CSV table of C-alpha atoms and ligand atoms in Angstrom, one decimal:
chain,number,residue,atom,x,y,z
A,1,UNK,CA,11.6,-6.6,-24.6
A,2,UNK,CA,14.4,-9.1,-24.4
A,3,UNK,CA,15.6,-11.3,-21.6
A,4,UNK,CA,18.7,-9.5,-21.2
A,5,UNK,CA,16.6,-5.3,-21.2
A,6,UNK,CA,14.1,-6.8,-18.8
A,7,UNK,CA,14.6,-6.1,-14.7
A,8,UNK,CA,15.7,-9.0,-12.9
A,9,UNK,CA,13.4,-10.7,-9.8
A,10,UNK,CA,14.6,-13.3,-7.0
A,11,UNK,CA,13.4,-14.7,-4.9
A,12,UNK,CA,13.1,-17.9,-2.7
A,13,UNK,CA,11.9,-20.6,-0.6
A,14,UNK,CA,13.1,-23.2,2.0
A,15,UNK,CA,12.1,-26.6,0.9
A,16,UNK,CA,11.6,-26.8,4.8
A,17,UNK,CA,8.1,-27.8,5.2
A,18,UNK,CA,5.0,-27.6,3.4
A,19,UNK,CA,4.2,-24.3,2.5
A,20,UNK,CA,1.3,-22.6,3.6
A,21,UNK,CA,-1.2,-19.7,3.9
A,22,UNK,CA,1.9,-16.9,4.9
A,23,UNK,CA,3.9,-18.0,2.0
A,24,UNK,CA,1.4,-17.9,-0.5
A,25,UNK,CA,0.0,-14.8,1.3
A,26,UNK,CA,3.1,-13.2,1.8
A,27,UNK,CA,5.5,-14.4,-1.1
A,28,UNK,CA,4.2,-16.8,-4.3
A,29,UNK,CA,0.7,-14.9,-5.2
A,30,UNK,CA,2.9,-11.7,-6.0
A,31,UNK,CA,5.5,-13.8,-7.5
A,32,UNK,CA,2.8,-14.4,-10.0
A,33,UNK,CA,2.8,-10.5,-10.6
A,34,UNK,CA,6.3,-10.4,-12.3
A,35,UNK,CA,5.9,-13.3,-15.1
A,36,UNK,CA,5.1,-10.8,-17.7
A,37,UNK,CA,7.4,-7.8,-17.1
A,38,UNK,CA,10.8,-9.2,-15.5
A,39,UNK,CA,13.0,-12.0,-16.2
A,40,UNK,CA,12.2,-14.0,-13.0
A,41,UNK,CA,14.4,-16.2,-10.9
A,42,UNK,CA,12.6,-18.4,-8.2
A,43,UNK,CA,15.0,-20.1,-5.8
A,44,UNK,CA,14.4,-23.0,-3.7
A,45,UNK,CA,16.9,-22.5,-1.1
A,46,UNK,CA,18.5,-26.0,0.0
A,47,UNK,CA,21.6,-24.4,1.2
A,48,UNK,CA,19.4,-22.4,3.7
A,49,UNK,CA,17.1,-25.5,4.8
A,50,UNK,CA,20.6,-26.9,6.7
A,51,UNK,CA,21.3,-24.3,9.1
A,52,UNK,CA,18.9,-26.1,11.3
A,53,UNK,CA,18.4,-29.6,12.2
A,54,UNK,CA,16.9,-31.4,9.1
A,55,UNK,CA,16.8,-35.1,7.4
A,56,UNK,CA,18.6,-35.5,4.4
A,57,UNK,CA,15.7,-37.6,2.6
A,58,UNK,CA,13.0,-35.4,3.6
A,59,UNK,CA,15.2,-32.2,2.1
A,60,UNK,CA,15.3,-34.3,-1.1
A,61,UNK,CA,11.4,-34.9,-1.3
A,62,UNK,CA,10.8,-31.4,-0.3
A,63,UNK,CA,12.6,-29.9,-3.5
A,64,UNK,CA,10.1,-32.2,-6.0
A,65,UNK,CA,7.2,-30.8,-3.7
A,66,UNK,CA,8.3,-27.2,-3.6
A,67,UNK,CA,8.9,-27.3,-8.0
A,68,UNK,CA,4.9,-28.6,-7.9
A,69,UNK,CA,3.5,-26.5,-5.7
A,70,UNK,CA,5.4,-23.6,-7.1
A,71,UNK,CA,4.0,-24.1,-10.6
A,72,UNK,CA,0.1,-25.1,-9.0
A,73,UNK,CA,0.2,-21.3,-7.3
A,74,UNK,CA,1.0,-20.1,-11.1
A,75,UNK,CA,4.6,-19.4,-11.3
A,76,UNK,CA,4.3,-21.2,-15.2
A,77,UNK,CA,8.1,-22.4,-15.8
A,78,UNK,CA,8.1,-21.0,-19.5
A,79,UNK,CA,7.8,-17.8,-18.1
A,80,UNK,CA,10.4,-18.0,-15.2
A,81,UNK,CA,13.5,-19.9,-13.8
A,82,UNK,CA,12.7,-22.0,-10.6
A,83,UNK,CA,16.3,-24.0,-9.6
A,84,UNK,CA,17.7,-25.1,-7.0
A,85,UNK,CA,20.3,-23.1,-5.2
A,86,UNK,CA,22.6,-25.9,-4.9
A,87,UNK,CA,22.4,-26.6,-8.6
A,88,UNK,CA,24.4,-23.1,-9.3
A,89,UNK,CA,27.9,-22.5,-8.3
A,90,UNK,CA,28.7,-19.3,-6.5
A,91,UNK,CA,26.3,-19.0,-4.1
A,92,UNK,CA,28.4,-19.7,-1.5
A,93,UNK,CA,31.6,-18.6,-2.6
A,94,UNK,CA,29.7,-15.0,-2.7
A,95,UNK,CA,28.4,-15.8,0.2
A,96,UNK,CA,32.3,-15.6,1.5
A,97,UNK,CA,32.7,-12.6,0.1
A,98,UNK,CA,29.9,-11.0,1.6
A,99,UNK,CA,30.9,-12.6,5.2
A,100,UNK,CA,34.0,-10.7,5.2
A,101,UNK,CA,32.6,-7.5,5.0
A,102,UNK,CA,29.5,-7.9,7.5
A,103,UNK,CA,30.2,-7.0,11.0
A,104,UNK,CA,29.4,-9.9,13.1
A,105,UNK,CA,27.4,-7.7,15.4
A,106,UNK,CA,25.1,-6.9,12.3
A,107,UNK,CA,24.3,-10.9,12.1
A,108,UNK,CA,24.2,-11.5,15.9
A,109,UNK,CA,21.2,-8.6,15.8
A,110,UNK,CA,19.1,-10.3,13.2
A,111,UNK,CA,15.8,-11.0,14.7
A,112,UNK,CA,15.5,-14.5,12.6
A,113,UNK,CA,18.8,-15.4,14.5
A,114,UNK,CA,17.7,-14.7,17.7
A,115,UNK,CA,14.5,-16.6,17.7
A,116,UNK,CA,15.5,-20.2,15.6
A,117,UNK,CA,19.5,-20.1,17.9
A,118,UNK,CA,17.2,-19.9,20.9
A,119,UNK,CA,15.2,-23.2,20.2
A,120,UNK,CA,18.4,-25.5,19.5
A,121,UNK,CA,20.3,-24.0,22.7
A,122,UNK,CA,24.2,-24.8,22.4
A,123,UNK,CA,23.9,-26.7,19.2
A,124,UNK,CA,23.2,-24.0,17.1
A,125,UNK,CA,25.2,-24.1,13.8
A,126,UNK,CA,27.5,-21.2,12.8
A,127,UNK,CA,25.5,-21.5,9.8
A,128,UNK,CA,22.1,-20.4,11.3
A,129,UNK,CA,24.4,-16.9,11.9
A,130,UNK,CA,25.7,-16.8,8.5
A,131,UNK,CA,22.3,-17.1,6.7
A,132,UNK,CA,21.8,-13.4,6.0
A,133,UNK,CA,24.9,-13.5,4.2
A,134,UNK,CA,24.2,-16.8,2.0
A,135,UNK,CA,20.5,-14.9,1.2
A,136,UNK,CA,22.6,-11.5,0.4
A,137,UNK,CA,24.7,-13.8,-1.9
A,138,UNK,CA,21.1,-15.4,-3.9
A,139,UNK,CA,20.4,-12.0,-4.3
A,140,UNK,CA,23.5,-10.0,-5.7
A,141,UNK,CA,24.8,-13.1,-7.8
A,142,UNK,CA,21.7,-11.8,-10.3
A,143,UNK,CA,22.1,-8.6,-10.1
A,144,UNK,CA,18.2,-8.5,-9.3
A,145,UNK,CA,16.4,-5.3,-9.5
A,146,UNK,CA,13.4,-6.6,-7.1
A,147,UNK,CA,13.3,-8.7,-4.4
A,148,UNK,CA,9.4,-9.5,-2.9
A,149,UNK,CA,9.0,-11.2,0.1
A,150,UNK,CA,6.9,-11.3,3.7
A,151,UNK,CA,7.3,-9.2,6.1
A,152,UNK,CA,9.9,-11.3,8.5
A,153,UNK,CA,12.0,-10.9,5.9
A,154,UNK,CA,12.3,-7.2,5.6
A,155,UNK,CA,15.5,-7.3,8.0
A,156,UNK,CA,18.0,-9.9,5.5
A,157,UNK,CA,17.1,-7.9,2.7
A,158,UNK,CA,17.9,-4.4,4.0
A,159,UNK,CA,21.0,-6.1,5.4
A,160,UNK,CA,21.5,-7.4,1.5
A,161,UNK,CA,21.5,-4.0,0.5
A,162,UNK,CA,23.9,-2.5,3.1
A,163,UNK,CA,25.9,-5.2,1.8
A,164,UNK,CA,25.6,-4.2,-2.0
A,165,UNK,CA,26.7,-0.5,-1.0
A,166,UNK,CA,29.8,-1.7,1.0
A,167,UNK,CA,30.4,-3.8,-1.6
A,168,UNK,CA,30.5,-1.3,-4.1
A,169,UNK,CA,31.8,2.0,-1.8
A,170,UNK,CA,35.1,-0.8,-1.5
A,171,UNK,CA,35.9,-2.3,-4.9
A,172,UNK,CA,33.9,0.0,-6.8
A,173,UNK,CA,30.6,-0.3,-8.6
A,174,UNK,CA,29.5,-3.7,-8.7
A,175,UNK,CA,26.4,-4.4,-7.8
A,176,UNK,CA,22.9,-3.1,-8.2
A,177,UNK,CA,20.9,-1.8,-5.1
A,178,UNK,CA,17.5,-4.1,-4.6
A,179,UNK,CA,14.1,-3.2,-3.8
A,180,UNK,CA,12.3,-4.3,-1.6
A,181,UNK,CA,8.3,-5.3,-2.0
A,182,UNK,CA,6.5,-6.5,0.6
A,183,UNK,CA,2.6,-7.0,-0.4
A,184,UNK,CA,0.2,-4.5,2.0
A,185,UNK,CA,-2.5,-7.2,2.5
A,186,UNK,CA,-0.8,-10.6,4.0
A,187,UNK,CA,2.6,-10.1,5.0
A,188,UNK,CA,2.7,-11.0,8.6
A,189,UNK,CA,0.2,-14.0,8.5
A,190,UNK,CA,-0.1,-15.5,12.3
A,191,UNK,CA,0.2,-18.7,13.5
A,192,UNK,CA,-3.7,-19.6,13.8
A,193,UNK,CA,-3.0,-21.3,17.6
A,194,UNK,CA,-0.6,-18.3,18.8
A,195,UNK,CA,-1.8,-15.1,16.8
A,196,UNK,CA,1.4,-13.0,18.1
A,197,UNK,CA,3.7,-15.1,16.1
A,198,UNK,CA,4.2,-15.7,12.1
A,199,UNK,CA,3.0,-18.8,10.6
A,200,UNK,CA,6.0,-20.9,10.4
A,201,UNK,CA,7.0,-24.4,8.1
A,202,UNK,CA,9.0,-25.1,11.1
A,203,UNK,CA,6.4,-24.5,13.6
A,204,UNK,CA,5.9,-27.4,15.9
A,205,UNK,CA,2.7,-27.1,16.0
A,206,UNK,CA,0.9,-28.0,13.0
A,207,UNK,CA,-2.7,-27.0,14.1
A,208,UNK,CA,-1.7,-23.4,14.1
A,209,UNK,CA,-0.8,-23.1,10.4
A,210,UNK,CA,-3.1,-24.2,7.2
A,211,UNK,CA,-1.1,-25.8,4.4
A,212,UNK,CA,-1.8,-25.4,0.6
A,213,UNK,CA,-2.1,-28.9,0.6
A,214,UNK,CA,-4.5,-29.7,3.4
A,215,UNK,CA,-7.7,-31.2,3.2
A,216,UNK,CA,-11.0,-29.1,3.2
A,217,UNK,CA,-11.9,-30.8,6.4
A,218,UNK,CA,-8.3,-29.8,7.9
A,219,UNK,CA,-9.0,-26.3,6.7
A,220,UNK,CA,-12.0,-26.0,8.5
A,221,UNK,CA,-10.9,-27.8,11.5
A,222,UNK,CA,-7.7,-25.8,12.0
A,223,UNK,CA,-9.9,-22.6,11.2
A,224,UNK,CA,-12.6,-23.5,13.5
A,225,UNK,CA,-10.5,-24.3,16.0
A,226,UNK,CA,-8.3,-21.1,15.7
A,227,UNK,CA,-7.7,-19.0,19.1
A,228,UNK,CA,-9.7,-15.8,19.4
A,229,UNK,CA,-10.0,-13.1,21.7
A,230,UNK,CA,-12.3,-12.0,24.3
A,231,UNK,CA,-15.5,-10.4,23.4
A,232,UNK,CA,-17.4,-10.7,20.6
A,233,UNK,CA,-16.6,-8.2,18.0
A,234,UNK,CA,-15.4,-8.8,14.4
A,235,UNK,CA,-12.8,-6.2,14.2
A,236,UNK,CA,-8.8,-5.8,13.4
A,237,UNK,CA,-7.9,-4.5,16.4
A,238,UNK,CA,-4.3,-4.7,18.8
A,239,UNK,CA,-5.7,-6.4,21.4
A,240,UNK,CA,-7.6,-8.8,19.0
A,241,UNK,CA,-5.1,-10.5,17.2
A,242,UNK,CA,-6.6,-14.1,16.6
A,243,UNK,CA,-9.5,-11.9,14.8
A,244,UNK,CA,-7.4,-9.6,12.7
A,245,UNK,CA,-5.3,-12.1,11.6
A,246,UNK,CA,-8.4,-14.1,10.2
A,247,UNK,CA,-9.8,-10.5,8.9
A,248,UNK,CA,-6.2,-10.7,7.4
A,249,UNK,CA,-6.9,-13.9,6.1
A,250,UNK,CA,-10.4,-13.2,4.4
A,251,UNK,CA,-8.8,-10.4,3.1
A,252,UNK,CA,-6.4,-11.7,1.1
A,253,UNK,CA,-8.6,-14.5,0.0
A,254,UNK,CA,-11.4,-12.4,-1.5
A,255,UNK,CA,-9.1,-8.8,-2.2
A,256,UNK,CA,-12.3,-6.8,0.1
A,257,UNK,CA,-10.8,-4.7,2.6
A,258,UNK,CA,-10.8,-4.8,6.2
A,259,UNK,CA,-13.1,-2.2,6.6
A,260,UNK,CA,-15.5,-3.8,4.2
A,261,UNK,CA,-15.3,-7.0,6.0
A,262,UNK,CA,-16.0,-5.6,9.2
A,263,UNK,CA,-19.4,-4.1,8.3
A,264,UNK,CA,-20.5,-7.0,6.5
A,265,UNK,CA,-19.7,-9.3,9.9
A,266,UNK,CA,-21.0,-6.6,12.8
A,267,UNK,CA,-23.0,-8.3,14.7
A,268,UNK,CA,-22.1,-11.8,13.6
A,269,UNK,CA,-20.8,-14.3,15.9
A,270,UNK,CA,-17.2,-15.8,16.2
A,271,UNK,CA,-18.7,-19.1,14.4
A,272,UNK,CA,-20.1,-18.0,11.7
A,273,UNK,CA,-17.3,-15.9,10.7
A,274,UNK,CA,-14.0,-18.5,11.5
A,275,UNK,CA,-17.0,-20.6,9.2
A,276,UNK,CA,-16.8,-18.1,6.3
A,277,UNK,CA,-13.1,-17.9,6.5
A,278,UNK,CA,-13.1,-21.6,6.3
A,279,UNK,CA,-15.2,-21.2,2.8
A,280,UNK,CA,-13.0,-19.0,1.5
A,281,UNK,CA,-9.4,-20.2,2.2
A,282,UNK,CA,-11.1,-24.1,0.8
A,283,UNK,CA,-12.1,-22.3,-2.3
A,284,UNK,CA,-8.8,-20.0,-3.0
A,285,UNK,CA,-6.5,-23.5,-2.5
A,286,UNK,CA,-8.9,-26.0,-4.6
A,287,UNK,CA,-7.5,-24.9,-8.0
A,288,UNK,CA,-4.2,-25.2,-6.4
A,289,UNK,CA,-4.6,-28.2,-4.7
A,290,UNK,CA,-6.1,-29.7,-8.3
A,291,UNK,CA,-3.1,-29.1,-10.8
A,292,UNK,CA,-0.6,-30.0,-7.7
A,293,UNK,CA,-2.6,-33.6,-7.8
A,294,UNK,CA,-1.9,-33.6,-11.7
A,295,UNK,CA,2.1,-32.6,-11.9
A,296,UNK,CA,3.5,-33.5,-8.4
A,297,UNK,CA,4.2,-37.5,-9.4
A,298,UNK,CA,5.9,-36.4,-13.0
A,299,UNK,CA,9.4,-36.4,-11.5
A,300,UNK,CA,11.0,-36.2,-15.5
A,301,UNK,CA,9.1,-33.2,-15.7
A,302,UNK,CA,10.1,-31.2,-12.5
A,303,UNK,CA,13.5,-32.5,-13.1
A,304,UNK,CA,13.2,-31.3,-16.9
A,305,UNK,CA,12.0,-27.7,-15.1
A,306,UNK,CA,14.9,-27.5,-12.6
A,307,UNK,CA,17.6,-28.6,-15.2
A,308,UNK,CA,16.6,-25.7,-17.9
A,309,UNK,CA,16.6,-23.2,-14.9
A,310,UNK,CA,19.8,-24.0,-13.3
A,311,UNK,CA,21.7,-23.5,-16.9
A,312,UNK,CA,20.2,-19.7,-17.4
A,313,UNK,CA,20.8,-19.0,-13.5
A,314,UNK,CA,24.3,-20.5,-13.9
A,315,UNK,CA,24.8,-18.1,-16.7
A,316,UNK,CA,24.0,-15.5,-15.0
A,317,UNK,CA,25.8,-15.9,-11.8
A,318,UNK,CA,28.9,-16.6,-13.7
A,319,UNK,CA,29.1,-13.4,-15.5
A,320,UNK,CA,28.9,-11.7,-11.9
A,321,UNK,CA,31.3,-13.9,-10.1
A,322,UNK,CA,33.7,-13.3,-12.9
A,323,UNK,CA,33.3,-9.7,-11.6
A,324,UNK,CA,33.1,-9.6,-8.3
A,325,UNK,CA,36.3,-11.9,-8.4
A,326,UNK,CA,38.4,-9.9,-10.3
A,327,UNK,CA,37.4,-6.8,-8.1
A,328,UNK,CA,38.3,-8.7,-4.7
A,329,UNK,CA,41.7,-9.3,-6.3
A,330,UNK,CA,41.6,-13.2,-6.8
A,331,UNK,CA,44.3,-14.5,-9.3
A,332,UNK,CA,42.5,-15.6,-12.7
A,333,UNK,CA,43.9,-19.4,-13.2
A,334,UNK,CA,46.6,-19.2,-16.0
A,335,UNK,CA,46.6,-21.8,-18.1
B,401,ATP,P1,10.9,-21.6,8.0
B,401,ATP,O1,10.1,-21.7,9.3
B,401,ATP,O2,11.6,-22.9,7.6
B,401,ATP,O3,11.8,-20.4,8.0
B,401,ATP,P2,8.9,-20.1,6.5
B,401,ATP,O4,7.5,-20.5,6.8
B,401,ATP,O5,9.4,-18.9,7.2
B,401,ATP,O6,9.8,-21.4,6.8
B,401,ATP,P3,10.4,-19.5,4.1
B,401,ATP,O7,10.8,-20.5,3.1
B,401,ATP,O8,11.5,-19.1,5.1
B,401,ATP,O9,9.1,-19.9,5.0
B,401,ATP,O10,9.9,-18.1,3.4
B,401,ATP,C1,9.4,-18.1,2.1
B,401,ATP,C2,8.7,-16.8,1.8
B,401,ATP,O11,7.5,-16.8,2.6
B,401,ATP,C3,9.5,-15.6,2.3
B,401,ATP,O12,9.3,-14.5,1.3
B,401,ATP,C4,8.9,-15.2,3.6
B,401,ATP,O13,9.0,-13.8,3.9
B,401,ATP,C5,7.4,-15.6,3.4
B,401,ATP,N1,6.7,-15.9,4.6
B,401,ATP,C6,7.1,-16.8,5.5
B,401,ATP,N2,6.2,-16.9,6.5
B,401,ATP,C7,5.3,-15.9,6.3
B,401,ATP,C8,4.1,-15.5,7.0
B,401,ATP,N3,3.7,-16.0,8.1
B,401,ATP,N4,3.4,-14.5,6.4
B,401,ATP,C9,3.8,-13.9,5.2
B,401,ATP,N5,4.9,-14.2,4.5
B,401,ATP,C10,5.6,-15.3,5.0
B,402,MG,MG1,11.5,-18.4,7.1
């Protein structure tokens, strides 16, 4: 099948923070899924990383980390595009588009909103609000068929695809409706220090998420370390949730169920089991970990990998814009 007959993926990532077990979890391991049977587009989304305090040379770094780590979890570049969403042109002019047809109210009500607006009080940037639309805009300037993410995301994309209908119930048919995947087994994984959260790159506290990149002795410190509940049962239960979410964690580390997981650690106490999670998280991240060590210092290369990318993403946006601007009824330049 060629490029152009093959269904389109996107999909992205801050270059916020180092990633960890919920984005691997919940996002890049079924990334990996579509190499074969889409034409895959794998943002890493600069534009979103400013909506919220940030350093300007860190933000730079992250990018070169985010390319690596990308590729070390599998996402091979000859089989997809992984740019830079400030590299292509249109983002945010779709973005624009988009804004104008969103109620307000709609973004106000986004649960992402309301908790990163309430911990920079009065400073919050408009931009934090506008985020929904900026994602809608990654999304619909490829036309994408699929869009797989974790769970917290569910929300924006739902919102992208209101946005797609409006879009084309008002100019007429534009724009094709998304999917959404979000994997059974590891979309919600909790912060390991405060289980009723989401494991967060912008967590302040480190201790309660495990990065791909930490040290085996981190893992297992972090792990052992991890909050549990009272008792002493190994079960996935509501009023467990330090347990489930490391059931959750074993889960998707060795692809047993829960059930099976249970019965093999009944009677077992909380040590040994946070000990075997520990094994098991070390031993899913070494291969990572190992080709990150060989690619991450070959800037030409990542650079090479982000450069090829942006040209077929810019060729793809372009044909849309050229759309979606003609529809809005903006004036072609005459020259
Ligand atoms: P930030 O705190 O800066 O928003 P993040 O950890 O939420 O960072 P993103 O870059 O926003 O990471 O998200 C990248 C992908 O990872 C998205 O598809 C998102 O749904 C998924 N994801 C993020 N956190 C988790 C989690 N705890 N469990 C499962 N999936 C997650
Ligand atoms: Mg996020």
């Amino acid at each position: 099948m060629s490029e152009e007959q093959k269904k389109v993926v996107l999909t992205c990532a801050q270059p916020s923070g180092n990633l960890h077990l919920g984005n691997y979890f919940g996002a890049i391991r079924n990334w990996c899924s579509y190499l074969d049977s889409h034409e895959c587009f794998f943002g890493i989304a600069n534009m979103h990383a400013i909506t919220v305090p940030y350093v300007p040379a860190n933000l730079r770094k992250s990018v070169y980390d985010l390319v690596a780590i990308f590729i070390s979890c599998g996402l091979d570049p000859e089989k997809c595009h992984i740019f830079l969403q400030s590299h292509v042109q249109g983002h945010s002019d779709l973005a624009w588009i988009l804004a104008c047809l969103c109620p307000l109210g709609q973004l106000e009500r986004m649960t992402q909103y309301k908790q990163k607006s309430a911990k920079q009080g009065e400073s919050v940037g408009a931009g934090l609000l506008y985020y929904p639309a900026l994602m809608a805009a990654d999304i619909l300037i490829y036309n994408a068929d699929v869009v797989p993410v974790g769970e917290d995301q569910r929300q924006h994309v739902e919102l992208t695809r209101d946005l797609a209908i409006k879009f084309n119930n008002t100019y007429s048919d534009t724009f094709r409706v998304p999917d959404l995947f979000i994997p059974q087994t590891g979309a919600r994984i909790k912060s390991l220090q405060d289980p009723e959260r989401k494991m967060s790159k912008s967590d302040a506290n480190q201790s309660g998420c495990v990065y791909l990149l930490d040290e085996p002795t981190v893992i297992r410190k972090k792990i052992g370390s991890a909050v549990t509940d009272s008792g002493c049962e190994i079960v996935a239960r509501e009023d467990k949730p330090g347990i489930s979410n490391l059931l959750t964690i074993l889960s998707a580390c060795t692809g047993r169920t829960i059930a099976e997981l249970e019965a093999e650690f009944a009677g077992q106490n909380y040590g040994a089991f946070k000990a075997a999670v520990a094994d098991e998280v070390v031993k899913k991240l070494e291969p990572i970990q190992k080709t990150y060590k060989e690619i991450s210092g070959d800037k030409a290369y990542l650079d090479k990998v982000l450069a090829r990318s942006a040209e077929a993403a810019q060729r793809r946006a372009n044909r849309l814009m050229s759309k979606v601007y003609r529809k809005v009824g903006f004036n072609e330049l005459q020259k």
